[in-house]
mmCIF file with all atom_site columns, C-alpha atoms in Angstrom:
data_model
loop_
_atom_site.group_PDB
_atom_site.id
_atom_site.type_symbol
_atom_site.label_atom_id
_atom_site.label_alt_id
_atom_site.label_comp_id
_atom_site.label_asym_id
_atom_site.label_entity_id
_atom_site.label_seq_id
_atom_site.pdbx_PDB_ins_code
_atom_site.Cartn_x
_atom_site.Cartn_y
_atom_site.Cartn_z
_atom_site.occupancy
_atom_site.B_iso_or_equiv
_atom_site.pdbx_formal_charge
_atom_site.auth_seq_id
_atom_site.auth_comp_id
_atom_site.auth_asym_id
_atom_site.auth_atom_id
_atom_site.pdbx_PDB_model_num
ATOM 1   C CA . MET A 1 1   ? 12.521 -29.523 -29.749 1.00 41.00 ? 1   MET A CA 1
ATOM 2   C CA . SER A 1 2   ? 9.789  -27.153 -29.447 1.00 39.00 ? 2   SER A CA 1
ATOM 3   C CA . GLU A 1 3   ? 10.054 -23.458 -27.987 1.00 40.00 ? 3   GLU A CA 1
ATOM 4   C CA . ASP A 1 4   ? 8.829  -22.467 -24.891 1.00 38.00 ? 4   ASP A CA 1
ATOM 5   C CA . PRO A 1 5   ? 5.742  -21.258 -25.378 1.00 37.00 ? 5   PRO A CA 1
ATOM 6   C CA . VAL A 1 6   ? 5.848  -18.340 -22.674 1.00 40.00 ? 6   VAL A CA 1
ATOM 7   C CA . ARG A 1 7   ? 9.067  -17.908 -23.154 1.00 41.00 ? 7   ARG A CA 1
ATOM 8   C CA . ALA A 1 8   ? 8.317  -17.617 -26.833 1.00 38.00 ? 8   ALA A CA 1
ATOM 9   C CA . ALA A 1 9   ? 5.161  -15.441 -26.206 1.00 41.00 ? 9   ALA A CA 1
ATOM 10  C CA . ALA A 1 10  ? 7.646  -12.927 -23.486 1.00 44.00 ? 10  ALA A CA 1
ATOM 11  C CA . SER A 1 11  ? 10.123 -12.164 -25.731 1.00 45.00 ? 11  SER A CA 1
ATOM 12  C CA . ARG A 1 12  ? 8.459  -10.518 -28.743 1.00 47.00 ? 12  ARG A CA 1
ATOM 13  C CA . PRO A 1 13  ? 7.232  -7.010  -27.980 1.00 52.00 ? 13  PRO A CA 1
ATOM 14  C CA . GLY A 1 14  ? 3.717  -6.163  -26.300 1.00 63.00 ? 14  GLY A CA 1
ATOM 15  C CA . VAL A 1 15  ? 1.817  -3.500  -27.639 1.00 82.00 ? 15  VAL A CA 1
ATOM 16  C CA . LEU A 1 16  ? -0.080 -1.189  -25.302 1.00 91.00 ? 16  LEU A CA 1
ATOM 17  C CA . SER A 1 17  ? -2.219 1.559   -25.083 1.00 91.00 ? 17  SER A CA 1
ATOM 18  C CA . LEU A 1 18  ? -2.588 4.465   -22.848 1.00 93.00 ? 18  LEU A CA 1
ATOM 19  C CA . ASN A 1 19  ? -5.421 6.965   -23.023 1.00 94.00 ? 19  ASN A CA 1
ATOM 20  C CA . ILE A 1 20  ? -4.980 10.343  -21.414 1.00 94.00 ? 20  ILE A CA 1
ATOM 21  C CA . LYS A 1 21  ? -7.495 12.830  -20.460 1.00 94.00 ? 21  LYS A CA 1
ATOM 22  C CA . GLU A 1 22  ? -6.102 15.442  -18.606 1.00 93.00 ? 22  GLU A CA 1
ATOM 23  C CA . LYS A 1 23  ? -2.530 17.253  -17.568 1.00 91.00 ? 23  LYS A CA 1
ATOM 24  C CA . ALA A 1 24  ? -2.694 15.942  -14.229 1.00 89.00 ? 24  ALA A CA 1
ATOM 25  C CA . ALA A 1 25  ? -2.075 12.278  -14.567 1.00 91.00 ? 25  ALA A CA 1
ATOM 26  C CA . LEU A 1 26  ? 0.293  12.974  -17.671 1.00 93.00 ? 26  LEU A CA 1
ATOM 27  C CA . TYR A 1 27  ? 1.926  14.015  -14.847 1.00 90.00 ? 27  TYR A CA 1
ATOM 28  C CA . ALA A 1 28  ? 1.781  11.626  -12.608 1.00 89.00 ? 28  ALA A CA 1
ATOM 29  C CA . SER A 1 29  ? 2.740  8.851   -15.202 1.00 93.00 ? 29  SER A CA 1
ATOM 30  C CA . TYR A 1 30  ? 6.112  10.681  -17.142 1.00 93.00 ? 30  TYR A CA 1
ATOM 31  C CA . MET A 1 31  ? 9.062  9.460   -15.897 1.00 92.00 ? 31  MET A CA 1
ATOM 32  C CA . PRO A 1 32  ? 11.580 12.975  -16.643 1.00 91.00 ? 32  PRO A CA 1
ATOM 33  C CA . PHE A 1 33  ? 13.901 11.473  -14.742 1.00 91.00 ? 33  PHE A CA 1
ATOM 34  C CA . ILE A 1 34  ? 15.058 8.577   -17.050 1.00 93.00 ? 34  ILE A CA 1
ATOM 35  C CA . LYS A 1 35  ? 17.822 9.170   -19.633 1.00 94.00 ? 35  LYS A CA 1
ATOM 36  C CA . GLY A 1 36  ? 15.389 10.303  -22.864 1.00 95.00 ? 36  GLY A CA 1
ATOM 37  C CA . GLY A 1 37  ? 12.266 10.115  -20.842 1.00 95.00 ? 37  GLY A CA 1
ATOM 38  C CA . GLY A 1 38  ? 10.139 7.344   -20.154 1.00 96.00 ? 38  GLY A CA 1
ATOM 39  C CA . ILE A 1 39  ? 6.469  6.880   -18.802 1.00 96.00 ? 39  ILE A CA 1
ATOM 40  C CA . PHE A 1 40  ? 3.988  4.672   -16.713 1.00 94.00 ? 40  PHE A CA 1
ATOM 41  C CA . ILE A 1 41  ? 1.644  2.481   -17.536 1.00 94.00 ? 41  ILE A CA 1
ATOM 42  C CA . PRO A 1 42  ? -0.630 1.072   -15.465 1.00 92.00 ? 42  PRO A CA 1
ATOM 43  C CA . THR A 1 43  ? -1.099 -2.721  -16.437 1.00 92.00 ? 43  THR A CA 1
ATOM 44  C CA . ASN A 1 44  ? -1.557 -6.233  -14.564 1.00 91.00 ? 44  ASN A CA 1
ATOM 45  C CA . LYS A 1 45  ? 0.207  -7.922  -17.555 1.00 91.00 ? 45  LYS A CA 1
ATOM 46  C CA . MET A 1 46  ? 3.724  -8.948  -15.302 1.00 90.00 ? 46  MET A CA 1
ATOM 47  C CA . TYR A 1 47  ? 6.458  -7.846  -17.430 1.00 92.00 ? 47  TYR A CA 1
ATOM 48  C CA . SER A 1 48  ? 10.697 -8.023  -16.827 1.00 93.00 ? 48  SER A CA 1
ATOM 49  C CA . LEU A 1 49  ? 13.002 -5.924  -17.288 1.00 95.00 ? 49  LEU A CA 1
ATOM 50  C CA . GLY A 1 50  ? 14.042 -5.664  -20.669 1.00 95.00 ? 50  GLY A CA 1
ATOM 51  C CA . ASP A 1 51  ? 11.039 -6.598  -21.846 1.00 94.00 ? 51  ASP A CA 1
ATOM 52  C CA . GLU A 1 52  ? 10.415 -4.253  -25.311 1.00 94.00 ? 52  GLU A CA 1
ATOM 53  C CA . VAL A 1 53  ? 7.384  -2.254  -25.713 1.00 95.00 ? 53  VAL A CA 1
ATOM 54  C CA . PHE A 1 54  ? 4.923  -0.747  -28.541 1.00 96.00 ? 54  PHE A CA 1
ATOM 55  C CA . MET A 1 55  ? 2.899  1.663   -27.520 1.00 95.00 ? 55  MET A CA 1
ATOM 56  C CA . LEU A 1 56  ? 0.046  4.051   -28.638 1.00 95.00 ? 56  LEU A CA 1
ATOM 57  C CA . LEU A 1 57  ? -0.068 7.353   -26.658 1.00 95.00 ? 57  LEU A CA 1
ATOM 58  C CA . ALA A 1 58  ? -3.452 9.216   -27.351 1.00 94.00 ? 58  ALA A CA 1
ATOM 59  C CA . LEU A 1 59  ? -2.461 12.703  -25.093 1.00 94.00 ? 59  LEU A CA 1
ATOM 60  C CA . LEU A 1 60  ? -4.770 15.151  -23.742 1.00 93.00 ? 60  LEU A CA 1
ATOM 61  C CA . ASP A 1 61  ? -7.057 16.477  -26.498 1.00 88.00 ? 61  ASP A CA 1
ATOM 62  C CA . ASP A 1 62  ? -5.093 15.454  -29.304 1.00 88.00 ? 62  ASP A CA 1
ATOM 63  C CA . PRO A 1 63  ? -7.038 13.278  -31.531 1.00 88.00 ? 63  PRO A CA 1
ATOM 64  C CA . ALA A 1 64  ? -3.691 11.898  -33.047 1.00 90.00 ? 64  ALA A CA 1
ATOM 65  C CA . ARG A 1 65  ? -1.719 8.920   -31.807 1.00 92.00 ? 65  ARG A CA 1
ATOM 66  C CA . ILE A 1 66  ? 1.854  8.479   -30.573 1.00 93.00 ? 66  ILE A CA 1
ATOM 67  C CA . ALA A 1 67  ? 3.248  5.525   -31.330 1.00 95.00 ? 67  ALA A CA 1
ATOM 68  C CA . VAL A 1 68  ? 6.363  4.627   -29.924 1.00 96.00 ? 68  VAL A CA 1
ATOM 69  C CA . SER A 1 69  ? 8.621  1.830   -29.080 1.00 96.00 ? 69  SER A CA 1
ATOM 70  C CA . GLY A 1 70  ? 10.653 1.216   -25.803 1.00 96.00 ? 70  GLY A CA 1
ATOM 71  C CA . ASN A 1 71  ? 11.874 -1.050  -22.966 1.00 96.00 ? 71  ASN A CA 1
ATOM 72  C CA . VAL A 1 72  ? 10.870 -2.057  -19.478 1.00 96.00 ? 72  VAL A CA 1
ATOM 73  C CA . VAL A 1 73  ? 12.836 0.525   -17.041 1.00 96.00 ? 73  VAL A CA 1
ATOM 74  C CA . TRP A 1 74  ? 10.312 0.136   -14.081 1.00 92.00 ? 74  TRP A CA 1
ATOM 75  C CA . VAL A 1 75  ? 8.254  -2.376  -12.588 1.00 92.00 ? 75  VAL A CA 1
ATOM 76  C CA . THR A 1 76  ? 5.643  -1.312  -9.497  1.00 89.00 ? 76  THR A CA 1
ATOM 77  C CA . PRO A 1 77  ? 4.199  -4.810  -8.185  1.00 87.00 ? 77  PRO A CA 1
ATOM 78  C CA . PRO A 1 78  ? 0.520  -5.790  -7.150  1.00 86.00 ? 78  PRO A CA 1
ATOM 79  C CA . GLY A 1 79  ? 0.273  -4.815  -3.872  1.00 79.00 ? 79  GLY A CA 1
ATOM 80  C CA . ALA A 1 80  ? 3.205  -2.585  -3.928  1.00 76.00 ? 80  ALA A CA 1
ATOM 81  C CA . HIS A 1 81  ? 4.271  -0.087  -0.917  1.00 75.00 ? 81  HIS A CA 1
ATOM 82  C CA . ASN A 1 82  ? 2.486  3.505   -0.232  1.00 73.00 ? 82  ASN A CA 1
ATOM 83  C CA . ASN A 1 83  ? -1.007 1.432   -2.354  1.00 73.00 ? 83  ASN A CA 1
ATOM 84  C CA . HIS A 1 84  ? 1.365  2.865   -5.735  1.00 77.00 ? 84  HIS A CA 1
ATOM 85  C CA . GLN A 1 85  ? -0.508 1.230   -9.352  1.00 84.00 ? 85  GLN A CA 1
ATOM 86  C CA . GLN A 1 86  ? 1.184  -1.321  -10.819 1.00 90.00 ? 86  GLN A CA 1
ATOM 87  C CA . GLY A 1 87  ? 2.474  -1.515  -13.870 1.00 92.00 ? 87  GLY A CA 1
ATOM 88  C CA . ILE A 1 88  ? 5.820  -0.477  -15.832 1.00 94.00 ? 88  ILE A CA 1
ATOM 89  C CA . GLY A 1 89  ? 7.646  2.228   -17.029 1.00 94.00 ? 89  GLY A CA 1
ATOM 90  C CA . VAL A 1 90  ? 8.739  2.252   -19.708 1.00 96.00 ? 90  VAL A CA 1
ATOM 91  C CA . GLN A 1 91  ? 11.953 4.338   -21.709 1.00 97.00 ? 91  GLN A CA 1
ATOM 92  C CA . PHE A 1 92  ? 11.388 5.820   -24.658 1.00 97.00 ? 92  PHE A CA 1
ATOM 93  C CA . SER A 1 93  ? 13.370 4.539   -27.940 1.00 97.00 ? 93  SER A CA 1
ATOM 94  C CA . SER A 1 94  ? 16.736 6.315   -28.984 1.00 95.00 ? 94  SER A CA 1
ATOM 95  C CA . ASN A 1 95  ? 14.266 7.207   -32.575 1.00 96.00 ? 95  ASN A CA 1
ATOM 96  C CA . GLU A 1 96  ? 13.047 9.616   -33.690 1.00 96.00 ? 96  GLU A CA 1
ATOM 97  C CA . ALA A 1 97  ? 9.187  8.587   -32.351 1.00 95.00 ? 97  ALA A CA 1
ATOM 98  C CA . GLY A 1 98  ? 10.821 8.143   -28.831 1.00 96.00 ? 98  GLY A CA 1
ATOM 99  C CA . ASN A 1 99  ? 12.660 11.812  -29.273 1.00 96.00 ? 99  ASN A CA 1
ATOM 100 C CA . LEU A 1 100 ? 9.216  13.104  -30.389 1.00 95.00 ? 100 LEU A CA 1
ATOM 101 C CA . ALA A 1 101 ? 6.901  11.570  -27.800 1.00 96.00 ? 101 ALA A CA 1
ATOM 102 C CA . ARG A 1 102 ? 9.171  12.867  -25.073 1.00 95.00 ? 102 ARG A CA 1
ATOM 103 C CA . VAL A 1 103 ? 9.478  16.869  -26.645 1.00 95.00 ? 103 VAL A CA 1
ATOM 104 C CA . LYS A 1 104 ? 5.344  16.684  -26.909 1.00 94.00 ? 104 LYS A CA 1
ATOM 105 C CA . ILE A 1 105 ? 4.313  14.924  -23.466 1.00 94.00 ? 105 ILE A CA 1
ATOM 106 C CA . GLU A 1 106 ? 7.528  17.859  -22.125 1.00 93.00 ? 106 GLU A CA 1
ATOM 107 C CA . ASN A 1 107 ? 5.040  20.952  -23.918 1.00 93.00 ? 107 ASN A CA 1
ATOM 108 C CA . LEU A 1 108 ? 2.550  19.460  -22.399 1.00 92.00 ? 108 LEU A CA 1
ATOM 109 C CA . LEU A 1 109 ? 3.481  19.247  -19.064 1.00 91.00 ? 109 LEU A CA 1
ATOM 110 C CA . GLY A 1 110 ? 5.657  23.046  -19.034 1.00 85.00 ? 110 GLY A CA 1
ATOM 111 C CA . GLY A 1 111 ? 5.565  24.127  -15.480 1.00 72.00 ? 111 GLY A CA 1
ATOM 112 C CA . TYR A 1 112 ? 4.244  21.019  -14.217 1.00 63.00 ? 112 TYR A CA 1
ATOM 113 C CA . LEU A 1 113 ? 7.444  19.513  -14.238 1.00 65.00 ? 113 LEU A CA 1
ATOM 114 C CA . GLN A 1 114 ? 8.692  21.051  -11.885 1.00 64.00 ? 114 GLN A CA 1
ATOM 115 C CA . SER A 1 115 ? 6.212  20.486  -9.386  1.00 63.00 ? 115 SER A CA 1
ATOM 116 C CA . GLY A 1 116 ? 7.513  18.821  -6.288  1.00 60.00 ? 116 GLY A CA 1
ATOM 117 C CA . ARG A 1 117 ? 4.007  15.975  -6.520  1.00 60.00 ? 117 ARG A CA 1
ATOM 118 C CA . THR A 1 118 ? 3.885  12.779  -6.293  1.00 59.00 ? 118 THR A CA 1
ATOM 119 C CA . THR A 1 119 ? 3.998  10.500  -9.039  1.00 56.00 ? 119 THR A CA 1
ATOM 120 C CA . HIS A 1 120 ? 2.983  6.296   -9.428  1.00 55.00 ? 120 HIS A CA 1
ATOM 121 C CA . THR A 1 121 ? 6.865  5.707   -9.638  1.00 61.00 ? 121 THR A CA 1
ATOM 122 C CA . MET A 1 122 ? 8.552  8.765   -7.434  1.00 55.00 ? 122 MET A CA 1
#
């Protein structure tokens, strides 16, 4: 009996690329309320909570990309309330790469973290 191809594809980690060029966009995407940090990634692809994904993040003017893995902890479906953008929130893995991503984003955001502006998730 062969494996269901849809289930097999869903069980393999996805690779997502996110290029954020503005501090306001980074603020709107960052999820500081997630243990270890996380980021919202706009996508039309369907994911489920707990799915593992691999991300390549390009942040502001830094030419170096951050490669980090994580798990889906947030899903904004199409047609969400208040016209929130469809996508997923990914909790950074608790390894060195995940910690590097969190620290780098928090350093880039600085005082923005205290802002009361709305984000893609909250």
